CSV table of C-alpha atoms in Angstrom, one decimal:
chain,number,residue,atom,x,y,z
A,1411,MET,CA,0.1,-0.1,-0.2
A,1412,VAL,CA,1.1,3.4,-1.2
A,1413,ALA,CA,1.1,6.0,1.8
A,1414,TYR,CA,-1.3,8.0,0.4
A,1415,GLY,CA,-4.0,5.3,0.0
A,1416,TYR,CA,-3.8,5.5,4.4
A,1417,TYR,CA,-3.7,9.7,4.1
A,1418,TYR,CA,-7.1,9.8,1.8
A,1419,GLY,CA,-8.6,6.2,3.0
A,1420,GLY,CA,-7.8,7.4,6.9
A,1421,ALA,CA,-9.5,10.8,6.5
A,1422,LEU,CA,-12.6,9.8,4.3
A,1423,GLY,CA,-13.2,7.0,7.0
A,1424,ILE,CA,-13.0,9.6,9.8
A,1425,ALA,CA,-15.5,11.8,8.1
A,1426,GLY,CA,-17.6,9.0,7.6
A,1427,VAL,CA,-17.7,8.1,11.1
A,1428,ALA,CA,-18.2,11.8,11.9
A,1429,MET,CA,-21.4,12.0,9.5
A,1430,ALA,CA,-22.6,8.9,11.4
A,1431,TYR,CA,-22.3,10.3,14.7
A,1432,PHE,CA,-24.0,13.4,14.2
A,1433,LEU,CA,-26.8,12.7,11.2
A,1434,GLY,CA,-26.8,9.1,11.0
A,1435,TRP,CA,-25.2,6.2,9.1
A,1436,PRO,CA,-27.0,6.7,5.4
A,1437,TRP,CA,-24.8,9.9,5.3
A,1438,ALA,CA,-22.0,7.9,6.3
A,1439,ILE,CA,-21.8,5.5,3.5
A,1440,PRO,CA,-20.7,7.5,0.4
A,1441,PHE,CA,-17.8,8.3,2.9
A,1442,LEU,CA,-16.9,5.0,3.5
A,1443,ILE,CA,-17.2,3.7,0.1
A,1444,LEU,CA,-14.8,6.4,-1.1
A,1445,ALA,CA,-12.4,5.6,1.7
A,1446,ALA,CA,-12.6,1.7,0.6
A,1447,PHE,CA,-12.1,2.9,-3.0
A,1448,CYS,CA,-8.9,4.9,-2.0
A,1449,LEU,CA,-7.2,1.8,-0.1
A,1450,TYR,CA,-8.1,-0.3,-3.2
A,1451,PHE,CA,-6.5,2.2,-5.5
A,1452,PHE,CA,-3.0,2.9,-3.8
A,1453,ARG,CA,-2.3,-0.6,-3.3
A,1454,ASP,CA,0.9,-1.6,-4.3
A,1455,PRO,CA,1.6,-5.3,-4.8
A,1456,GLU,CA,4.9,-7.0,-5.2
A,1457,ARG,CA,5.6,-8.1,-8.4
A,1458,GLU,CA,7.9,-11.3,-10.0
A,1459,ILE,CA,10.4,-9.4,-12.3
A,1460,PRO,CA,11.6,-11.2,-15.5
A,1461,ASP,CA,15.4,-12.1,-16.1
A,1462,GLY,CA,17.2,-11.7,-19.5
A,1463,PRO,CA,17.8,-8.9,-22.2
A,1464,VAL,CA,14.2,-7.4,-21.5
A,1465,ALA,CA,12.6,-4.4,-20.5
A,1466,VAL,CA,9.6,-4.5,-18.4
A,1467,SER,CA,6.1,-2.4,-18.4
A,1468,PRO,CA,6.6,0.7,-16.5
A,1469,ALA,CA,2.4,0.8,-15.5
A,1470,ASP,CA,-0.5,-1.5,-15.3
A,1471,GLY,CA,-2.9,-1.0,-18.2
A,1472,LYS,CA,-3.7,-1.5,-22.1
A,1473,VAL,CA,-1.5,-1.0,-24.5
A,1474,VAL,CA,-3.7,1.5,-26.7
A,1475,SER,CA,-1.2,2.5,-29.5
A,1476,ILE,CA,2.4,1.0,-31.0
A,1477,LYS,CA,3.7,4.0,-33.0
A,1478,ASP,CA,7.0,4.6,-35.1
A,1479,GLN,CA,8.8,7.4,-34.3
A,1480,GLY,CA,11.3,7.2,-37.2
A,1481,ARG,CA,15.0,6.7,-37.0
A,1482,GLY,CA,14.3,3.2,-35.6
A,1483,SER,CA,12.8,4.6,-32.6
A,1484,THR,CA,9.2,3.4,-31.4
A,1485,ARG,CA,6.7,4.5,-28.7
A,1486,VAL,CA,4.4,2.2,-26.8
A,1487,SER,CA,1.4,3.7,-25.0
A,1488,ILE,CA,-0.4,2.3,-22.4
A,1489,PHE,CA,-3.3,3.5,-20.5
A,1490,LEU,CA,-4.2,3.4,-16.7
A,1491,ASN,CA,-7.8,3.6,-15.7
A,1492,ILE,CA,-8.9,4.3,-12.2
A,1493,PHE,CA,-9.1,0.3,-11.3
A,1494,ASP,CA,-5.2,-0.2,-12.3
A,1495,VAL,CA,-2.1,0.2,-10.0
A,1496,HIS,CA,-0.8,3.2,-10.4
A,1497,VAL,CA,2.7,2.8,-9.2
A,1498,ASN,CA,5.4,3.4,-11.7
A,1499,ARG,CA,8.4,1.1,-12.3
A,1500,SER,CA,11.5,1.6,-14.4
A,1501,PRO,CA,11.6,-0.5,-17.3
A,1502,ILE,CA,15.2,-1.5,-17.4
A,1503,ALA,CA,18.2,-1.3,-15.2
A,1504,GLY,CA,20.7,1.4,-14.9
A,1505,GLN,CA,21.1,5.2,-14.1
A,1506,ILE,CA,18.7,8.0,-14.4
A,1507,LYS,CA,20.1,10.8,-16.7
A,1508,GLU,CA,17.1,13.0,-16.5
A,1509,VAL,CA,14.0,13.7,-15.2
A,1510,ARG,CA,12.0,16.6,-16.8
A,1511,TYR,CA,8.8,18.0,-16.1
A,1512,GLN,CA,6.6,19.4,-18.7
A,1513,PRO,CA,3.5,21.2,-18.0
A,1514,GLY,CA,0.2,20.6,-20.1
A,1515,GLN,CA,-3.5,20.2,-20.3
A,1516,PHE,CA,-5.7,17.5,-18.9
A,1517,LEU,CA,-7.3,15.6,-21.9
A,1518,VAL,CA,-8.4,12.1,-21.6
A,1519,ALA,CA,-5.3,10.0,-21.2
A,1520,SER,CA,-6.2,7.6,-24.1
A,1521,ARG,CA,-6.4,9.9,-26.8
A,1522,GLU,CA,-3.4,9.7,-28.9
A,1523,ASP,CA,-2.8,14.0,-28.4
A,1524,ALA,CA,-2.5,13.2,-24.8
A,1525,SER,CA,1.2,12.3,-25.5
A,1526,ALA,CA,2.1,15.7,-26.6
A,1527,GLN,CA,-0.3,17.8,-24.7
A,1528,ASN,CA,-0.8,16.9,-21.2
A,1529,GLU,CA,1.1,17.3,-18.1
A,1530,GLN,CA,3.7,14.9,-18.0
A,1531,ASN,CA,7.1,14.1,-16.4
A,1532,THR,CA,9.6,12.2,-18.5
A,1533,VAL,CA,12.2,10.1,-17.0
A,1534,THR,CA,15.4,9.1,-19.1
A,1535,VAL,CA,17.3,5.7,-18.1
A,1536,GLU,CA,20.5,4.7,-19.2
A,1537,GLY,CA,21.7,0.9,-18.9
A,1538,GLY,CA,23.5,-1.9,-20.6
A,1539,GLY,CA,24.4,0.1,-23.8
A,1540,SER,CA,20.9,1.3,-23.9
A,1541,THR,CA,18.5,4.1,-23.3
A,1542,VAL,CA,14.6,3.9,-22.3
A,1543,ILE,CA,12.7,7.0,-22.0
A,1544,PHE,CA,9.2,6.7,-20.8
A,1545,SER,CA,6.7,9.4,-19.3
A,1546,GLN,CA,4.3,9.9,-16.7
A,1547,ILE,CA,1.4,11.6,-18.5
A,1548,ALA,CA,-1.6,13.2,-16.4
A,1549,GLY,CA,-5.2,12.4,-17.8
A,1550,LEU,CA,-8.7,14.1,-17.2
A,1551,ILE,CA,-9.1,12.7,-14.0
A,1552,ALA,CA,-5.3,12.5,-12.9
A,1553,ARG,CA,-4.0,15.8,-11.5
A,1554,ARG,CA,-0.8,14.8,-9.6
A,1555,ILE,CA,2.5,13.4,-11.2
A,1556,ILE,CA,4.7,12.0,-8.1
A,1557,CYS,CA,8.3,10.7,-9.2
A,1558,TRP,CA,10.3,9.4,-6.3
A,1559,LYS,CA,13.6,9.3,-8.2
A,1560,HIS,CA,16.3,12.0,-9.1
A,1561,ALA,CA,18.5,12.4,-12.2
A,1562,GLY,CA,21.9,10.4,-11.2
A,1563,ASP,CA,20.0,7.8,-9.1
A,1564,ALA,CA,20.5,4.0,-9.7
A,1565,VAL,CA,17.6,2.0,-10.5
A,1566,GLY,CA,17.0,-1.7,-10.7
A,1567,ARG,CA,14.7,-3.4,-13.4
A,1568,GLY,CA,11.1,-3.1,-12.3
A,1569,GLU,CA,12.2,-0.6,-9.5
A,1570,ARG,CA,9.4,1.6,-8.0
A,1571,ILE,CA,9.6,5.0,-9.5
A,1572,GLY,CA,6.8,6.9,-8.8
A,1573,LEU,CA,3.0,7.1,-9.5
A,1574,ILE,CA,0.2,9.2,-10.9
A,1575,LYS,CA,-3.0,9.6,-9.1
A,1576,PHE,CA,-6.2,8.4,-10.6
A,1577,GLY,CA,-6.6,7.4,-14.5
A,1578,SER,CA,-3.7,8.4,-16.7
A,1579,ARG,CA,-1.0,7.3,-19.2
A,1580,VAL,CA,2.3,6.1,-19.7
A,1581,ASP,CA,4.2,6.3,-22.7
A,1582,VAL,CA,7.7,4.4,-23.5
A,1583,PHE,CA,10.3,5.1,-25.9
A,1584,PHE,CA,12.5,2.2,-27.3
A,1585,GLY,CA,15.5,2.6,-29.6
A,1586,PRO,CA,16.2,0.4,-32.8
A,1587,GLU,CA,18.0,-2.0,-30.7
A,1588,TRP,CA,14.8,-3.2,-29.0
A,1589,ILE,CA,11.7,-5.5,-30.6
A,1590,ILE,CA,8.7,-4.5,-29.3
A,1591,ALA,CA,7.0,-7.7,-27.6
A,1592,VAL,CA,3.4,-6.7,-27.4
A,1593,GLN,CA,0.4,-5.6,-29.3
A,1594,PRO,CA,-2.3,-3.2,-29.1
A,1595,GLY,CA,-5.0,-4.0,-26.9
A,1596,GLU,CA,-3.1,-6.4,-24.8
A,1597,ARG,CA,-3.1,-5.8,-20.7
A,1598,VAL,CA,0.3,-5.6,-19.4
A,1599,LYS,CA,1.4,-5.6,-15.8
A,1600,ALA,CA,4.2,-3.1,-14.1
A,1601,ALA,CA,7.9,-5.1,-13.6
A,1602,SER,CA,6.1,-8.4,-14.8
A,1603,THR,CA,5.2,-7.9,-18.3
A,1604,VAL,CA,8.0,-8.0,-21.0
A,1605,LEU,CA,7.3,-4.9,-23.4
A,1606,ALA,CA,10.6,-5.1,-25.2
A,1607,ARG,CA,13.4,-7.4,-25.9
A,1608,ARG,CA,17.0,-6.7,-26.9
A,1609,ARG,CA,17.9,-7.4,-30.8
A,1610,PRO,CA,21.0,-10.0,-30.5
A,1611,GLU,CA,24.0,-8.6,-31.6
């Protein structure tokens, strides 16, 4: 469980108890339902991380787009709904070279133009002779992007790096040294689903 779950869930639970005390139990029900949802939303399950020359998914969700970016670069876009785990993880092991914040809009995260226009946090990781870039992108409901890492930090494959509060999107950019291992419409899980494999040298 991410600590935010206890904060939100606890506050809503206390509000529910107060409403029950002063106004009666029917008034408490919406607050208790929201408290239970927050505890569910901020869950943070352990994952089995695959070995080998692979890049794992940085997020739970649905692959909504795989797009050629030119010069051998490919973008894999993952949409997270409010029922997905929203803790983000590093696709590869290495060193974080840059964490760049970009202000923007809050379009529906499943839309193609959300990749360019929405508020986002872009993380560049270098490791094993490759660079993988991924962006935490806010959505219509998500209004808070959190990244716990900074430039210069070392990360392991599948290591937790941050989260996006409520529905959102994560774009992952791979160079020509990677073979994409997923298809549009496929459901993926952070740290455990292989998004791409390194090409044999």
